[in-house]
């Protein structure tokens, strides 16, 4: 026992010179690295180099507290493939590019329209240093423009754009948050289609506008959601807990603020290849704005209005989706999760059935109050 | 049962989440992985019972000691050597897998030799410790790592983005015939009990092993297998899950800790799993070294009055592992691992016959003693 | 048995010193010779209990009986013993070739000190004294068991210090006691002057990083340890005792843990272990994160670190070593300096140096924070000896991280645990979560 311990120690001693010999080999200090904040991928104008990548890099400054304005630098490079572009950029940069802190990937609208998301996805997933929890978004008009804009009042070290997507800052019903792993998962599976937020720049170039989104499917033209549909989508997918619904019917106009949502969707199989889509939505909330005086006694009436209005909106959303063949909520997936694999319809049969499906939608509104005033 | 017994079983189960087991399982996600898992739970629990009962009958005895008493030297030596090799390979698989992981995700600029050397050197001296000390080490390191790993699992189950529809979809492939590769991978999870061949030395008192203990083990196994297989599917979908080389790493990278100083769960997972991998290698190689001691009577080798016999395997262990790290790539590691697992489903159940033989011989020996 | 020769022999031994007093008393057919070392004895006591009665007693026989009855009386067996006792402050009375050893030692160091190293808020504020007899008095008066045993050994060829081995016969593990006796036998040092020295003499290892005996100055801790079956060693002239076998967790507990309510003591323990982890890992973590895996920390933090390192001329591990070196110097300096100056030293070192270093951008701000955090958390470790070991371990961790990165740091922690588990303290595993039920049942049978 004792003997062994002495030997163990001797072993350690022998290692010490080894340590000294080895040190300095792979040693690279943090100030020789440069962190990539965002990646923008666009279509380039050159025919032989179809991809154009722009990187937004953090410029380290000695004190972030004192720095009044955040400073970034940008690298842009076109390449035949994405990794070629990155490789060239590495040659032009004096510091090591670190992708480990990349939190946002913006893809130019042209590329998404050109159905290139698969190649891009492959590149992003293959690199081990890119986070799977990076957000992915579509840039309009181009991704490069989006990442190059620094809005006023941005603090350094945390670009304003991130605040839209992490749920610690704003929580808006118009913002779709899609992580890279979400995108990959839903892109590869059939029965659900991923939705990406569209980031636009306000005309006056002073701030971002994120209220639209894009539903993508392999080898299909992407479809754009207007703000209303985007908010319906986030409500249905529990992407948000808070939402406003405007009710404008029979000369009643008020806004219902929903602070709790419960949605359930499922597929009912009706023999043969006939299916029905069941959607049940429960809305809890209160009235936050109204054009005229409201009476608490009339809450059941307002509930009825809310029900009628929201059912109409949701039904329209689903009908549109059905007709276009998109499946943002994952009815196909739901179908798969309840039928044994050998009794399932094929993908084509399912798509056919989905197009002809009947929609049973019901909304249970639960307005609890008229707000602080009547 | 003593809590140390559960550590042996638990480590083998948990350690394999990062190794090739989930990759092999997910590879056959449409060809009977689920049914193989269910089958493996029954067969595995049965095997655990047989092994535990056998070693419980001989408290404090190791398998080589029992073999020495009951079998001829021509069988005993090659067989124990064979066991040593198997245990060494089991350790090397974990080692190489982790080396690949570290180089990919944590320190891509470091040389592969240096990383492997870190792991090997840290483990190798521990393998020379006494068996009881190995257990104490295991206990303390588990105490540090397990809470965090459980927290990560909790975070995974509790995540909004975990899509249960994919999990259900995957579970519905249950009506396929069990896949042999998937079965052998699941089966490997239960082989922690085989470490009793050496570690039984520690259990000098007869332990209670009844239905309750069997039930506990079956539940742990089910929970581990479920987590291993279905959580990656819930995060990464079913369709192309087979293309992920390290399904669990991708899964842990899909988790995010908004408020912690480390935002990417991946790194917490990697560093704490390093502890589990460390223990797994430690246990396997300790057993392997002990087997070698029996084969070559290493304890008796002396030089200038100092016993140095037990240090002889150390350079071999280091050398062979370093060479293997150089030779293998991810694909071949995956391939060989899965050959190894397939071999194990033949070897370990057939050892039950050996146990039967030993038990009989020992009975005769005892009767002879009594007369 | 003692003749004039013996008297002469003793006189010869002390020839070099002129301090041996030889006194001859003669009165009414009573005759007595006294030998003693003047500075060592209590003269008043000698006067009252020997010289005065000598002149008052009627006969020599009565006086002899009186001497026998004195509590200070001690049987003399050999002339070597007599000589040693003289050096220990005994008075030798020779009456008709019969020798009487009387312990009239004058002790100026028998005052009990205040606690200075292990200070607590709760519990006794008194520590041991420098005097062995007083110490044993203190221990015995706190531990009322007939099974409490004290054995004496004399160690140190030159200075001949008394070492007391104190234990509870019914609770002590016999193996431990035998090992200690055996190893004490083998100690052949010229001078043994401190209790903590025994730590090195008894562990049979040339290189040892972690202490295997726990040093304490608190009687309550000693009593607690005796009751826990430990062996206590006390050297004369030392206000500290060591307890052994000591395991790792002993070094992480204070006596106050037993005095606080459960939740508070759990909280304090948590603080202490967190401090231990910080002081071991933080510098290494800094090196690992800045130089190997900058993507580990969240973005804001990584950028802050990167930003604060702008303009620092050293690479991270030199920076860490540089700052730690100054911190260690400061620590050492503040121990050695007189109390009055040490406050100034800390101010100069801590505040001025820290600010100046960052101003001159020789080290990053974050580095200064780390070094101070590390220094503070090292102080949280309750037993001083462990804190010293941790300081060395920390350096090793920095080296390991410099070469192997974060994975090396993590593995280093696991190896440290493994190393501690592998250590023995007099047959006890040094680090073990619970004592195994096997040992416990044996223990319970004994008590």
PDB file of C-alpha atoms in Angstrom, chain A residues 37-38 56 58-59 64 69-72 101-104 131 133 135 149-170 179 208, chain B residues 256-259 263, chain C residues 298-304:
ATOM      1  CA  UNK A  37     -22.268  36.970 -33.321  1.00  0.00           C
ATOM      2  CA  UNK A  38     -24.413  36.235 -36.338  1.00  0.00           C
ATOM      3  CA  UNK A  56     -20.922  39.841 -37.722  1.00  0.00           C
ATOM      4  CA  UNK A  58     -17.815  41.177 -31.825  1.00  0.00           C
ATOM      5  CA  UNK A  59     -15.007  43.661 -31.394  1.00  0.00           C
ATOM      6  CA  UNK A  64     -18.119  47.278 -22.092  1.00  0.00           C
ATOM      7  CA  UNK A  69     -21.693  52.304 -28.853  1.00  0.00           C
ATOM      8  CA  UNK A  70     -21.286  48.670 -29.592  1.00  0.00           C
ATOM      9  CA  UNK A  71     -18.655  48.000 -32.173  1.00  0.00           C
ATOM     10  CA  UNK A  72     -18.778  45.184 -34.633  1.00  0.00           C
ATOM     11  CA  UNK A 101     -21.113  32.005 -29.677  1.00  0.00           C
ATOM     12  CA  UNK A 102     -23.160  32.372 -32.833  1.00  0.00           C
ATOM     13  CA  UNK A 103     -26.710  32.799 -31.700  1.00  0.00           C
ATOM     14  CA  UNK A 104     -28.526  33.864 -34.830  1.00  0.00           C
ATOM     15  CA  UNK A 131     -24.962  25.749 -31.469  1.00  0.00           C
ATOM     16  CA  UNK A 133     -29.849  26.395 -29.985  1.00  0.00           C
ATOM     17  CA  UNK A 135     -32.079  30.955 -33.752  1.00  0.00           C
ATOM     18  CA  UNK A 149     -27.791  47.134 -39.014  1.00  0.00           C
ATOM     19  CA  UNK A 150     -27.076  48.313 -35.505  1.00  0.00           C
ATOM     20  CA  UNK A 151     -30.184  49.940 -34.109  1.00  0.00           C
ATOM     21  CA  UNK A 152     -29.992  52.926 -31.835  1.00  0.00           C
ATOM     22  CA  UNK A 153     -29.753  52.278 -28.149  1.00  0.00           C
ATOM     23  CA  UNK A 154     -28.196  48.875 -28.539  1.00  0.00           C
ATOM     24  CA  UNK A 155     -26.006  47.851 -25.657  1.00  0.00           C
ATOM     25  CA  UNK A 156     -22.723  46.236 -26.416  1.00  0.00           C
ATOM     26  CA  UNK A 157     -22.162  42.533 -25.880  1.00  0.00           C
ATOM     27  CA  UNK A 158     -25.792  41.728 -26.496  1.00  0.00           C
ATOM     28  CA  UNK A 159     -27.170  42.654 -29.893  1.00  0.00           C
ATOM     29  CA  UNK A 160     -30.697  43.917 -29.807  1.00  0.00           C
ATOM     30  CA  UNK A 161     -31.815  41.363 -32.328  1.00  0.00           C
ATOM     31  CA  UNK A 162     -31.325  38.578 -29.780  1.00  0.00           C
ATOM     32  CA  UNK A 163     -33.792  40.176 -27.417  1.00  0.00           C
ATOM     33  CA  UNK A 164     -36.578  39.474 -29.849  1.00  0.00           C
ATOM     34  CA  UNK A 165     -35.970  35.786 -29.762  1.00  0.00           C
ATOM     35  CA  UNK A 166     -34.907  34.814 -26.300  1.00  0.00           C
ATOM     36  CA  UNK A 167     -37.873  34.824 -24.020  1.00  0.00           C
ATOM     37  CA  UNK A 168     -36.239  36.962 -21.409  1.00  0.00           C
ATOM     38  CA  UNK A 169     -36.970  40.199 -23.211  1.00  0.00           C
ATOM     39  CA  UNK A 170     -40.030  40.966 -25.265  1.00  0.00           C
ATOM     40  CA  UNK A 179     -34.132  27.040 -33.026  1.00  0.00           C
ATOM     41  CA  UNK A 208     -36.291  45.913 -36.938  1.00  0.00           C
TER      42      UNK A 208
ATOM     43  CA  UNK B 256     -30.505  25.987 -23.117  1.00  0.00           C
ATOM     44  CA  UNK B 257     -30.031  27.412 -19.667  1.00  0.00           C
ATOM     45  CA  UNK B 258     -31.183  31.002 -19.947  1.00  0.00           C
ATOM     46  CA  UNK B 259     -29.856  32.265 -16.666  1.00  0.00           C
ATOM     47  CA  UNK B 263     -25.671  28.836 -21.458  1.00  0.00           C
TER      48      UNK B 263
ATOM     49  CA  UNK C 298     -22.330  32.504 -22.059  1.00  0.00           C
ATOM     50  CA  UNK C 299     -21.608  35.124 -24.649  1.00  0.00           C
ATOM     51  CA  UNK C 300     -21.759  38.192 -22.436  1.00  0.00           C
ATOM     52  CA  UNK C 301     -19.335  36.708 -19.954  1.00  0.00           C
ATOM     53  CA  UNK C 302     -16.948  35.484 -22.634  1.00  0.00           C
ATOM     54  CA  UNK C 303     -16.902  38.935 -24.158  1.00  0.00           C
ATOM     55  CA  UNK C 304     -16.298  40.566 -20.806  1.00  0.00           C
TER      56      UNK C 304
END
